[in-house]
Tab-separated table of C-alpha atoms and ligand atoms in Angstrom:
chain	number	residue	atom	x	y	z
A	181	UNK	CA	-38.079	24.856	-43.647
A	182	UNK	CA	-35.655	22.016	-43.378
A	183	UNK	CA	-35.457	19.477	-40.681
A	184	UNK	CA	-31.946	18.998	-39.391
A	185	UNK	CA	-30.452	17.709	-36.194
A	186	UNK	CA	-27.025	18.634	-34.931
A	187	UNK	CA	-24.781	15.783	-33.847
A	188	UNK	CA	-24.147	15.608	-30.097
A	189	UNK	CA	-20.464	15.880	-30.789
A	190	UNK	CA	-18.699	17.049	-33.902
A	191	UNK	CA	-17.260	14.196	-35.989
A	192	UNK	CA	-13.976	14.587	-37.832
A	193	UNK	CA	-12.190	12.728	-40.609
A	194	UNK	CA	-8.417	13.006	-40.693
A	195	UNK	CA	-7.485	14.258	-44.133
A	196	UNK	CA	-4.014	14.740	-45.632
A	197	UNK	CA	-5.076	17.815	-47.643
A	198	UNK	CA	-7.329	19.747	-45.267
A	199	UNK	CA	-5.978	18.190	-42.016
A	200	UNK	CA	-9.529	17.602	-40.770
A	201	UNK	CA	-12.959	17.362	-42.343
A	202	UNK	CA	-15.564	18.545	-39.824
A	203	UNK	CA	-19.127	17.232	-39.664
A	204	UNK	CA	-21.700	18.737	-37.337
A	205	UNK	CA	-24.972	18.028	-39.159
A	206	UNK	CA	-26.679	14.688	-38.803
A	207	UNK	CA	-27.896	14.952	-42.406
A	208	UNK	CA	-24.311	15.061	-43.710
A	209	UNK	CA	-23.204	12.299	-41.375
A	210	UNK	CA	-26.057	10.083	-42.566
A	211	UNK	CA	-25.310	10.800	-46.237
A	212	UNK	CA	-21.709	9.711	-45.755
A	213	UNK	CA	-22.993	6.463	-44.252
A	214	UNK	CA	-25.190	5.495	-47.212
A	215	UNK	CA	-24.120	2.577	-49.343
A	216	UNK	CA	-24.132	4.698	-52.500
A	217	UNK	CA	-21.653	7.132	-50.946
A	218	UNK	CA	-19.496	4.367	-49.410
A	219	UNK	CA	-19.223	2.881	-52.890
A	220	UNK	CA	-17.041	5.878	-53.838
A	221	UNK	CA	-14.283	4.366	-51.682
A	222	UNK	CA	-13.944	1.680	-54.355
A	223	UNK	CA	-13.505	4.102	-57.247
A	224	UNK	CA	-10.207	5.860	-57.784
A	225	UNK	CA	-10.338	9.577	-58.319
A	226	UNK	CA	-7.868	9.500	-61.204
A	227	UNK	CA	-8.749	6.316	-63.118
A	228	UNK	CA	-5.628	4.837	-64.714
A	229	UNK	CA	-3.232	7.513	-63.423
A	230	UNK	CA	-1.975	5.145	-60.676
A	231	UNK	CA	-0.164	3.247	-63.429
A	232	UNK	CA	1.977	6.353	-64.028
A	233	UNK	CA	2.082	7.992	-60.587
A	234	UNK	CA	1.916	5.104	-58.148
A	235	UNK	CA	0.683	7.310	-55.296
A	236	UNK	CA	-2.527	8.171	-57.143
A	237	UNK	CA	-4.623	5.550	-55.353
A	238	UNK	CA	-6.937	8.065	-53.684
A	239	UNK	CA	-10.657	7.556	-54.082
A	240	UNK	CA	-13.622	9.654	-55.086
A	241	UNK	CA	-14.728	9.211	-51.470
A	242	UNK	CA	-11.817	11.293	-50.150
A	243	UNK	CA	-12.263	13.900	-52.895
A	244	UNK	CA	-15.983	14.221	-52.147
A	245	UNK	CA	-15.285	14.769	-48.451
A	246	UNK	CA	-12.702	17.387	-49.449
A	247	UNK	CA	-15.140	19.310	-51.657
A	248	UNK	CA	-17.627	19.240	-48.795
A	249	UNK	CA	-14.990	20.622	-46.398
A	250	UNK	CA	-14.046	23.493	-48.733
A	251	UNK	CA	-17.726	24.309	-49.172
A	252	UNK	CA	-18.233	24.220	-45.404
A	253	UNK	CA	-15.430	26.737	-44.956
A	254	UNK	CA	-16.681	29.012	-47.739
A	255	UNK	CA	-20.146	29.082	-46.152
A	256	UNK	CA	-18.663	29.713	-42.723
A	257	UNK	CA	-16.626	32.653	-44.103
A	258	UNK	CA	-19.634	34.062	-45.912
A	259	UNK	CA	-21.710	34.071	-42.729
A	260	UNK	CA	-19.963	37.297	-41.750
A	261	UNK	CA	-21.275	39.090	-44.866
A	262	UNK	CA	-24.753	37.682	-45.181
A	263	UNK	CA	-27.309	35.543	-43.453
A	264	UNK	CA	-27.679	32.235	-45.189
A	265	UNK	CA	-30.775	30.312	-44.356
A	266	UNK	CA	-30.270	26.939	-42.773
A	267	UNK	CA	-31.774	25.434	-45.920
A	268	UNK	CA	-29.247	27.110	-48.221
A	269	UNK	CA	-26.386	26.063	-46.011
A	270	UNK	CA	-27.470	22.423	-46.007
A	271	UNK	CA	-28.153	22.482	-49.733
A	272	UNK	CA	-24.650	23.731	-50.439
A	273	UNK	CA	-23.073	21.117	-48.191
A	274	UNK	CA	-25.158	18.231	-49.554
A	275	UNK	CA	-24.551	19.190	-53.182
A	276	UNK	CA	-20.810	19.491	-52.554
A	277	UNK	CA	-20.706	16.084	-50.903
A	278	UNK	CA	-22.787	14.378	-53.601
A	279	UNK	CA	-21.552	16.131	-56.752
A	280	UNK	CA	-19.648	13.018	-57.945
A	281	UNK	CA	-22.050	10.375	-56.621
A	282	UNK	CA	-22.973	9.223	-60.145
A	283	UNK	CA	-19.431	8.406	-61.218
A	284	UNK	CA	-18.559	4.816	-61.956
A	285	UNK	CA	-15.169	3.128	-62.193
A	286	UNK	CA	-12.954	4.510	-64.987
A	287	UNK	CA	-15.958	6.595	-65.809
A	288	UNK	CA	-14.542	8.624	-68.702
A	289	UNK	CA	-13.730	5.432	-70.580
A	290	UNK	CA	-17.059	3.802	-69.745
A	291	UNK	CA	-18.969	6.872	-70.806
A	292	UNK	CA	-17.145	6.977	-74.129
A	293	UNK	CA	-17.530	3.303	-74.982
A	294	UNK	CA	-21.102	2.780	-73.796
A	295	UNK	CA	-22.476	6.298	-74.351
A	296	UNK	CA	-23.482	6.679	-70.719
A	297	UNK	CA	-23.481	9.853	-68.784
A	298	UNK	CA	-22.783	10.081	-65.110
A	299	UNK	CA	-25.067	13.114	-64.747
A	300	UNK	CA	-28.038	10.888	-65.426
A	301	UNK	CA	-26.955	8.440	-62.731
A	302	UNK	CA	-26.291	11.290	-60.295
A	303	UNK	CA	-29.877	12.338	-60.732
A	304	UNK	CA	-31.192	8.785	-60.366
A	305	UNK	CA	-29.201	8.217	-57.175
A	306	UNK	CA	-30.481	11.440	-55.641
A	307	UNK	CA	-34.088	11.111	-56.767
A	308	UNK	CA	-34.570	7.341	-57.051
A	309	UNK	CA	-35.110	4.606	-54.498
A	310	UNK	CA	-31.798	4.828	-52.716
A	311	UNK	CA	-30.447	5.369	-49.224
A	312	UNK	CA	-29.216	8.800	-50.338
A	313	UNK	CA	-32.745	9.776	-51.306
A	314	UNK	CA	-34.167	8.522	-48.002
A	315	UNK	CA	-31.694	10.643	-46.026
A	316	UNK	CA	-32.230	13.773	-48.156
A	317	UNK	CA	-36.021	13.444	-48.028
A	318	UNK	CA	-35.923	13.645	-44.239
A	319	UNK	CA	-34.750	17.285	-44.507
A	320	UNK	CA	-37.875	18.065	-46.476
A	321	UNK	CA	-39.796	16.698	-49.412
A	322	UNK	CA	-38.278	19.020	-52.001
A	323	UNK	CA	-34.771	18.718	-50.744
A	324	UNK	CA	-33.559	15.886	-53.057
A	325	UNK	CA	-34.781	17.762	-56.136
A	326	UNK	CA	-33.090	20.975	-55.006
A	327	UNK	CA	-29.783	19.192	-54.453
A	328	UNK	CA	-30.058	17.531	-57.863
A	329	UNK	CA	-30.757	20.910	-59.512
A	330	UNK	CA	-27.659	22.500	-57.999
A	331	UNK	CA	-25.459	19.672	-59.239
A	332	UNK	CA	-27.119	19.772	-62.681
A	333	UNK	CA	-26.603	23.581	-62.748
A	334	UNK	CA	-30.320	24.156	-63.377
A	335	UNK	CA	-31.037	25.576	-59.917
A	336	UNK	CA	-32.211	29.151	-59.536
A	337	UNK	CA	-29.643	29.505	-56.796
A	338	UNK	CA	-26.813	30.707	-59.048
A	339	UNK	CA	-24.481	31.285	-56.151
A	340	UNK	CA	-24.564	27.683	-54.970
A	341	UNK	CA	-24.221	26.444	-58.555
A	342	UNK	CA	-21.121	28.578	-59.080
A	343	UNK	CA	-19.574	27.405	-55.821
A	344	UNK	CA	-19.722	23.826	-57.111
A	345	UNK	CA	-19.168	24.287	-60.827
A	346	UNK	CA	-17.420	27.337	-62.174
A	347	UNK	CA	-13.827	28.136	-63.048
A	348	UNK	CA	-12.967	28.578	-59.393
A	349	UNK	CA	-15.118	26.249	-57.347
A	350	UNK	CA	-14.882	23.880	-54.404
A	351	UNK	CA	-14.617	20.866	-56.720
A	352	UNK	CA	-11.600	22.107	-58.673
A	353	UNK	CA	-9.848	23.512	-55.654
A	354	UNK	CA	-10.037	20.166	-53.896
A	355	UNK	CA	-9.052	17.971	-56.819
A	356	UNK	CA	-6.024	20.075	-57.752
A	357	UNK	CA	-4.642	20.003	-54.211
A	358	UNK	CA	-5.566	16.367	-53.629
A	359	UNK	CA	-4.286	15.059	-56.961
A	360	UNK	CA	-1.028	16.992	-56.506
A	361	UNK	CA	-0.618	15.558	-53.022
A	362	UNK	CA	-1.251	11.950	-54.032
A	363	UNK	CA	0.704	11.992	-57.276
A	364	UNK	CA	3.560	13.650	-55.405
A	365	UNK	CA	3.997	16.478	-57.933
A	366	UNK	CA	4.451	20.053	-56.773
A	367	UNK	CA	2.621	21.854	-59.627
A	368	UNK	CA	-0.864	21.623	-58.122
A	369	UNK	CA	-0.091	23.669	-55.045
A	370	UNK	CA	-1.756	27.048	-54.507
A	371	UNK	CA	-2.848	29.054	-51.509
A	372	UNK	CA	-6.343	27.788	-50.708
A	373	UNK	CA	-6.501	29.741	-47.440
A	374	UNK	CA	-5.829	32.974	-49.233
A	375	UNK	CA	-8.428	32.322	-51.930
A	376	UNK	CA	-11.079	31.477	-49.348
A	377	UNK	CA	-10.303	34.719	-47.523
A	378	UNK	CA	-10.720	36.917	-50.619
A	379	UNK	CA	-13.942	35.342	-51.919
A	380	UNK	CA	-16.912	37.729	-51.798
A	381	UNK	CA	-20.516	37.910	-52.994
A	382	UNK	CA	-21.608	40.221	-55.744
A	383	UNK	CA	-25.266	39.894	-56.740
A	384	UNK	CA	-25.656	36.169	-57.088
A	385	UNK	CA	-22.091	35.361	-57.990
A	386	UNK	CA	-18.796	34.752	-56.272
A	387	UNK	CA	-16.100	37.331	-56.973
A	388	UNK	CA	-12.519	37.668	-55.800
A	389	UNK	CA	-11.233	40.777	-54.077
A	390	UNK	CA	-8.668	42.302	-56.445
A	391	UNK	CA	-5.957	42.083	-53.782
A	392	UNK	CA	-6.253	38.293	-54.108
A	393	UNK	CA	-5.538	38.278	-57.843
A	394	UNK	CA	-2.107	36.695	-57.519
A	395	UNK	CA	-3.442	33.783	-55.512
A	396	UNK	CA	-5.966	33.174	-58.301
A	397	UNK	CA	-3.263	33.433	-60.974
A	398	UNK	CA	-1.333	30.784	-59.100
A	399	UNK	CA	-4.412	28.560	-58.950
A	400	UNK	CA	-4.983	28.865	-62.716
A	401	UNK	CA	-1.359	28.119	-63.528
A	402	UNK	CA	-1.536	25.085	-61.209
A	403	UNK	CA	-4.500	23.821	-63.084
A	404	UNK	CA	-2.740	24.355	-66.411
A	405	UNK	CA	0.313	22.439	-65.188
A	406	UNK	CA	-1.701	19.597	-63.690
A	407	UNK	CA	-3.558	18.981	-66.936
A	408	UNK	CA	-0.441	18.597	-68.993
A	409	UNK	CA	1.815	16.952	-66.438
A	410	UNK	CA	-0.679	14.630	-64.742
A	411	UNK	CA	-4.185	14.390	-66.214
A	412	UNK	CA	-3.110	13.991	-69.848
A	413	UNK	CA	0.027	12.017	-69.126
A	414	UNK	CA	0.616	9.831	-72.200
A	415	UNK	CA	1.331	6.706	-70.144
A	416	UNK	CA	-1.978	6.925	-68.245
A	417	UNK	CA	-3.662	7.496	-71.609
A	418	UNK	CA	-2.004	4.352	-72.931
A	419	UNK	CA	-3.667	2.365	-70.119
A	420	UNK	CA	-6.945	4.112	-70.900
A	421	UNK	CA	-6.642	3.189	-74.579
A	422	UNK	CA	-6.155	-0.469	-73.625
A	423	UNK	CA	-9.091	-0.329	-71.227
A	424	UNK	CA	-11.260	1.107	-73.981
A	425	UNK	CA	-10.178	-1.621	-76.382
A	426	UNK	CA	-10.905	-4.370	-73.834
A	427	UNK	CA	-14.456	-3.095	-73.521
A	428	UNK	CA	-14.797	-2.879	-77.304
A	429	UNK	CA	-13.479	-6.407	-77.708
A	430	UNK	CA	-15.833	-7.861	-75.110
A	431	UNK	CA	-18.740	-6.101	-76.738
A	432	UNK	CA	-17.751	-7.394	-80.197
A	433	UNK	CA	-17.239	-10.948	-78.973
A	434	UNK	CA	-20.563	-10.945	-77.144
A	435	UNK	CA	-22.359	-9.781	-80.293
A	436	UNK	CA	-20.693	-12.562	-82.316
A	437	UNK	CA	-21.921	-15.178	-79.840
A	438	UNK	CA	-18.404	-16.042	-78.653
A	439	UNK	CA	-18.434	-18.611	-75.815
A	440	UNK	CA	-16.757	-16.874	-72.891
A	441	UNK	CA	-15.140	-18.976	-70.164
A	442	UNK	CA	-16.033	-16.057	-67.902
A	443	UNK	CA	-19.215	-14.535	-69.357
A	444	UNK	CA	-19.419	-10.767	-69.073
A	445	UNK	CA	-22.440	-10.819	-66.710
A	446	UNK	CA	-23.593	-7.335	-65.864
A	447	UNK	CA	-21.624	-5.890	-68.800
A	448	UNK	CA	-24.391	-7.194	-71.079
A	449	UNK	CA	-26.712	-4.435	-69.991
A	450	UNK	CA	-24.009	-1.897	-70.873
A	451	UNK	CA	-23.777	-3.308	-74.401
A	452	UNK	CA	-27.506	-2.816	-74.900
A	453	UNK	CA	-27.415	0.651	-73.353
A	454	UNK	CA	-30.142	-0.279	-70.844
A	455	UNK	CA	-28.334	-0.168	-67.548
A	456	UNK	CA	-30.463	-0.223	-64.430
A	457	UNK	CA	-29.415	1.769	-61.400
A	458	UNK	CA	-28.744	-1.352	-59.329
A	459	UNK	CA	-26.533	-2.786	-62.080
A	460	UNK	CA	-24.665	0.488	-62.318
A	461	UNK	CA	-24.121	0.661	-58.555
A	462	UNK	CA	-22.748	-2.862	-58.496
A	463	UNK	CA	-19.876	-1.785	-60.716
A	464	UNK	CA	-16.703	-0.702	-58.986
A	465	UNK	CA	-13.041	-1.103	-59.760
A	466	UNK	CA	-12.588	-4.401	-57.936
A	467	UNK	CA	-15.457	-5.795	-59.948
A	468	UNK	CA	-13.906	-4.736	-63.260
A	469	UNK	CA	-10.374	-5.832	-62.395
A	470	UNK	CA	-11.750	-9.250	-61.394
A	471	UNK	CA	-13.061	-9.714	-64.930
A	472	UNK	CA	-9.766	-8.550	-66.436
A	473	UNK	CA	-7.971	-11.188	-64.353
A	474	UNK	CA	-10.320	-13.897	-65.572
A	475	UNK	CA	-10.269	-12.844	-69.208
A	476	UNK	CA	-6.518	-13.346	-69.402
A	477	UNK	CA	-7.373	-17.025	-69.806
A	478	UNK	CA	-9.858	-16.582	-72.668
A	479	UNK	CA	-9.264	-18.353	-75.981
A	480	UNK	CA	-9.686	-15.088	-77.809
A	481	UNK	CA	-6.091	-13.948	-78.185
A	482	UNK	CA	-6.883	-10.249	-78.473
A	483	UNK	CA	-9.026	-10.099	-75.338
A	484	UNK	CA	-6.558	-12.207	-73.336
A	485	UNK	CA	-3.616	-10.108	-74.503
A	486	UNK	CA	-5.269	-6.758	-73.762
A	487	UNK	CA	-6.289	-7.928	-70.280
A	488	UNK	CA	-2.753	-9.136	-69.555
A	489	UNK	CA	-1.420	-5.795	-70.704
A	490	UNK	CA	-3.728	-3.837	-68.437
A	491	UNK	CA	-3.235	-6.088	-65.400
A	492	UNK	CA	0.544	-6.327	-65.708
A	493	UNK	CA	1.112	-2.807	-66.981
A	494	UNK	CA	2.526	-3.869	-70.343
A	495	UNK	CA	1.272	-0.728	-71.990
A	496	UNK	CA	1.391	0.501	-75.573
A	497	UNK	CA	4.184	2.787	-76.694
A	498	UNK	CA	3.300	6.100	-78.269
A	499	UNK	CA	4.479	8.891	-80.512
A	500	UNK	CA	3.253	12.272	-81.656
A	501	UNK	CA	1.024	11.928	-84.686
A	502	UNK	CA	-0.793	14.555	-86.659
A	503	UNK	CA	-4.303	13.303	-87.504
A	504	UNK	CA	-4.102	15.216	-90.786
A	505	UNK	CA	-1.518	12.710	-92.025
A	506	UNK	CA	-4.207	10.557	-93.565
A	507	UNK	CA	-1.940	8.864	-96.099
A	508	UNK	CA	0.590	7.800	-93.444
A	509	UNK	CA	-2.273	6.570	-91.301
A	510	UNK	CA	-3.614	4.278	-94.043
A	511	UNK	CA	-0.155	2.930	-94.854
A	512	UNK	CA	0.377	2.024	-91.234
A	513	UNK	CA	-3.078	0.527	-90.995
A	514	UNK	CA	-2.413	-1.745	-93.980
A	515	UNK	CA	1.010	-2.705	-92.741
A	516	UNK	CA	-0.509	-3.759	-89.415
A	517	UNK	CA	-3.103	-5.841	-91.227
A	518	UNK	CA	-0.423	-7.493	-93.318
A	519	UNK	CA	1.547	-8.313	-90.199
A	520	UNK	CA	-1.649	-9.736	-88.665
A	521	UNK	CA	-1.750	-7.274	-85.812
A	522	UNK	CA	-5.351	-6.125	-85.834
A	523	UNK	CA	-5.122	-2.332	-86.275
A	524	UNK	CA	-8.624	-1.823	-84.875
A	525	UNK	CA	-7.268	-2.925	-81.514
A	526	UNK	CA	-3.571	-2.166	-81.779
A	527	UNK	CA	-3.189	1.105	-83.661
A	528	UNK	CA	-4.986	3.881	-81.867
A	529	UNK	CA	-4.970	7.626	-82.272
A	530	UNK	CA	-5.865	9.436	-79.066
A	531	UNK	CA	-6.337	13.172	-78.553
A	532	UNK	CA	-6.579	15.268	-75.404
A	533	UNK	CA	-7.324	18.928	-75.108
A	534	UNK	CA	-7.872	21.517	-72.458
A	535	UNK	CA	-8.799	25.139	-72.127
A	536	UNK	CA	-6.984	26.445	-69.049
A	537	UNK	CA	-9.203	29.466	-68.512
A	538	UNK	CA	-11.835	31.172	-70.576
A	539	UNK	CA	-13.696	34.447	-70.455
A	540	UNK	CA	-17.372	34.643	-71.218
A	541	UNK	CA	-18.488	33.645	-74.694
A	542	UNK	CA	-22.235	33.325	-74.584
A	543	UNK	CA	-23.810	30.583	-76.615
A	544	UNK	CA	-20.611	28.764	-77.369
A	545	UNK	CA	-20.081	25.176	-76.541
A	546	UNK	CA	-18.661	24.741	-73.060
A	547	UNK	CA	-19.746	28.211	-72.125
A	548	UNK	CA	-17.931	29.141	-68.952
A	549	UNK	CA	-18.618	31.509	-66.126
A	550	UNK	CA	-15.580	33.816	-65.953
A	551	UNK	CA	-13.768	34.734	-62.756
A	552	UNK	CA	-14.570	38.307	-61.725
A	553	UNK	CA	-12.393	40.568	-59.620
A	554	UNK	CA	-13.931	43.008	-57.204
A	555	UNK	CA	-12.052	46.297	-57.646
A	556	UNK	CA	-11.453	48.805	-54.814
A	557	UNK	CA	-14.057	51.181	-56.333
A	558	UNK	CA	-16.728	48.471	-56.164
A	559	UNK	CA	-16.752	47.567	-59.886
A	560	UNK	CA	-16.172	44.044	-61.097
A	561	UNK	CA	-13.732	43.213	-63.888
A	562	UNK	CA	-13.145	39.953	-65.664
A	563	UNK	CA	-9.849	38.402	-64.544
A	564	UNK	CA	-7.994	38.259	-67.885
A	565	UNK	CA	-8.452	42.029	-68.327
A	566	UNK	CA	-6.448	42.640	-65.186
A	567	UNK	CA	-3.958	39.794	-65.245
A	568	UNK	CA	-1.455	39.598	-68.111
A	569	UNK	CA	-0.541	36.109	-67.025
A	570	UNK	CA	-4.098	34.835	-67.315
A	571	UNK	CA	-4.649	36.838	-70.500
A	572	UNK	CA	-1.732	34.982	-72.101
A	573	UNK	CA	-3.443	31.590	-71.726
A	574	UNK	CA	-7.117	32.620	-71.906
A	575	UNK	CA	-9.313	30.946	-74.463
A	576	UNK	CA	-6.391	29.028	-75.927
A	577	UNK	CA	-7.226	25.429	-76.426
A	578	UNK	CA	-4.252	23.133	-76.616
A	579	UNK	CA	-4.632	19.723	-78.181
A	580	UNK	CA	-2.243	16.839	-78.111
A	581	UNK	CA	-2.446	13.866	-80.504
A	582	UNK	CA	-0.683	10.598	-79.864
A	583	UNK	CA	-0.535	7.341	-81.742
A	584	UNK	CA	-0.476	4.195	-79.577
A	585	UNK	CA	0.837	0.782	-80.671
A	586	UNK	CA	2.340	-2.384	-79.109
A	587	UNK	CA	6.031	-1.986	-79.909
A	588	UNK	CA	6.877	-5.299	-78.201
A	589	UNK	CA	4.512	-7.184	-80.508
A	590	UNK	CA	5.941	-5.480	-83.585
A	591	UNK	CA	9.472	-6.344	-82.526
A	592	UNK	CA	8.415	-9.954	-82.042
A	593	UNK	CA	7.382	-10.320	-85.685
A	594	UNK	CA	10.262	-12.737	-86.253
A	595	UNK	CA	8.475	-14.842	-88.876
A	596	UNK	CA	7.487	-11.778	-90.835
A	597	UNK	CA	10.644	-9.717	-90.904
A	598	UNK	CA	9.624	-7.725	-93.963
A	599	UNK	CA	6.419	-6.503	-92.306
A	600	UNK	CA	8.279	-5.709	-89.131
A	601	UNK	CA	10.901	-3.609	-90.896
A	602	UNK	CA	8.233	-1.783	-92.843
A	603	UNK	CA	6.257	-0.867	-89.746
A	604	UNK	CA	9.307	0.179	-87.754
A	605	UNK	CA	10.449	2.314	-90.663
A	606	UNK	CA	7.029	3.925	-90.987
A	607	UNK	CA	6.781	4.631	-87.279
A	608	UNK	CA	10.149	6.327	-87.441
A	609	UNK	CA	9.026	8.492	-90.330
A	610	UNK	CA	5.442	9.002	-89.151
A	611	UNK	CA	6.092	11.229	-86.184
A	612	UNK	CA	5.393	14.907	-86.540
B	47	LIG	CA1	-15.333	16.294	-58.623
């Protein structure tokens, strides 16, 4: 049994992607009002992408509401085929709403540099002493744990898990549409209405009626396009590289006992890897950008320069670079040293890769639940066996390597013309 009140009147949020987000349950309304959920307003959904696509200022708050709304509609559609218990319905809605609650600002970069993982914080926010936990516990005692299990994919309720994290889930469907809308690109569009209408149950999984195959093909191609045109855009990655290097520099300086004009406060706990939940929740993008503003005035030239670059969008230039070119890499590295441009901060190889769709390969890393089609005779078939389009890109991982460097600084090497010419020459040759 779960305890849930209905609101006297339905509440709505105006939303540019779904037109309206509808809330009828007091539990959901109260979750949205918690300080941990409101914090998501201060974290951009796409990290540094706003430096490439200026419209990409949307927050994880709006995305989370969107995932909730898609889930609400899926559950509403499914009511005609099956009777969901009130508990299952509320679990699905709560997990959809909270699936990103553990994300911090620029979280991919933070996770990489400080070896954090947002899954751990998601669990702490749901199970720890938080407003979110207080609200969830009112439904029933077990409720927080059940929500956490669905998000962590350890729940026995496979159907709810797959609706939130599979190759066609409420999370992906919202972020593709939302990110396309806010970046202003047209690639991310697909027919959400149609997909929702052809979703069915089969045992404990979601399948797609075979007549809806083309809508799913479109969705997969959208995802493929969005990754390469938006998510892995080399300019956003340049900003990410600089962000990463700022954090590295601050960590290095702190360990050397450097006297900061603006000491890195709460960052200290990140350096030691012992971050408390309250410290983590304090962090949002305004907080970080405040420090970057201040650090522009530090005596340490590298830190000040990197912070100016990030704040004023003076990003690194880039070129294709094959990481197998070890000899070229070392030559460049030495040339940078000679020119007194610290290669550990100013010569960075960055790689991105994505697998647009994959069929089932048990036991492999990143094992994925495939998309199944429900055929007219009642059988299910894995999507890439039916769709030539999907078959063509299935299981094919594409990787992109780029070398980042401050071209402006190299061109300014007026006192060391020989080093400058050497580097410029090497960069010209070095591309693949
Ligand atoms: Ca998400």
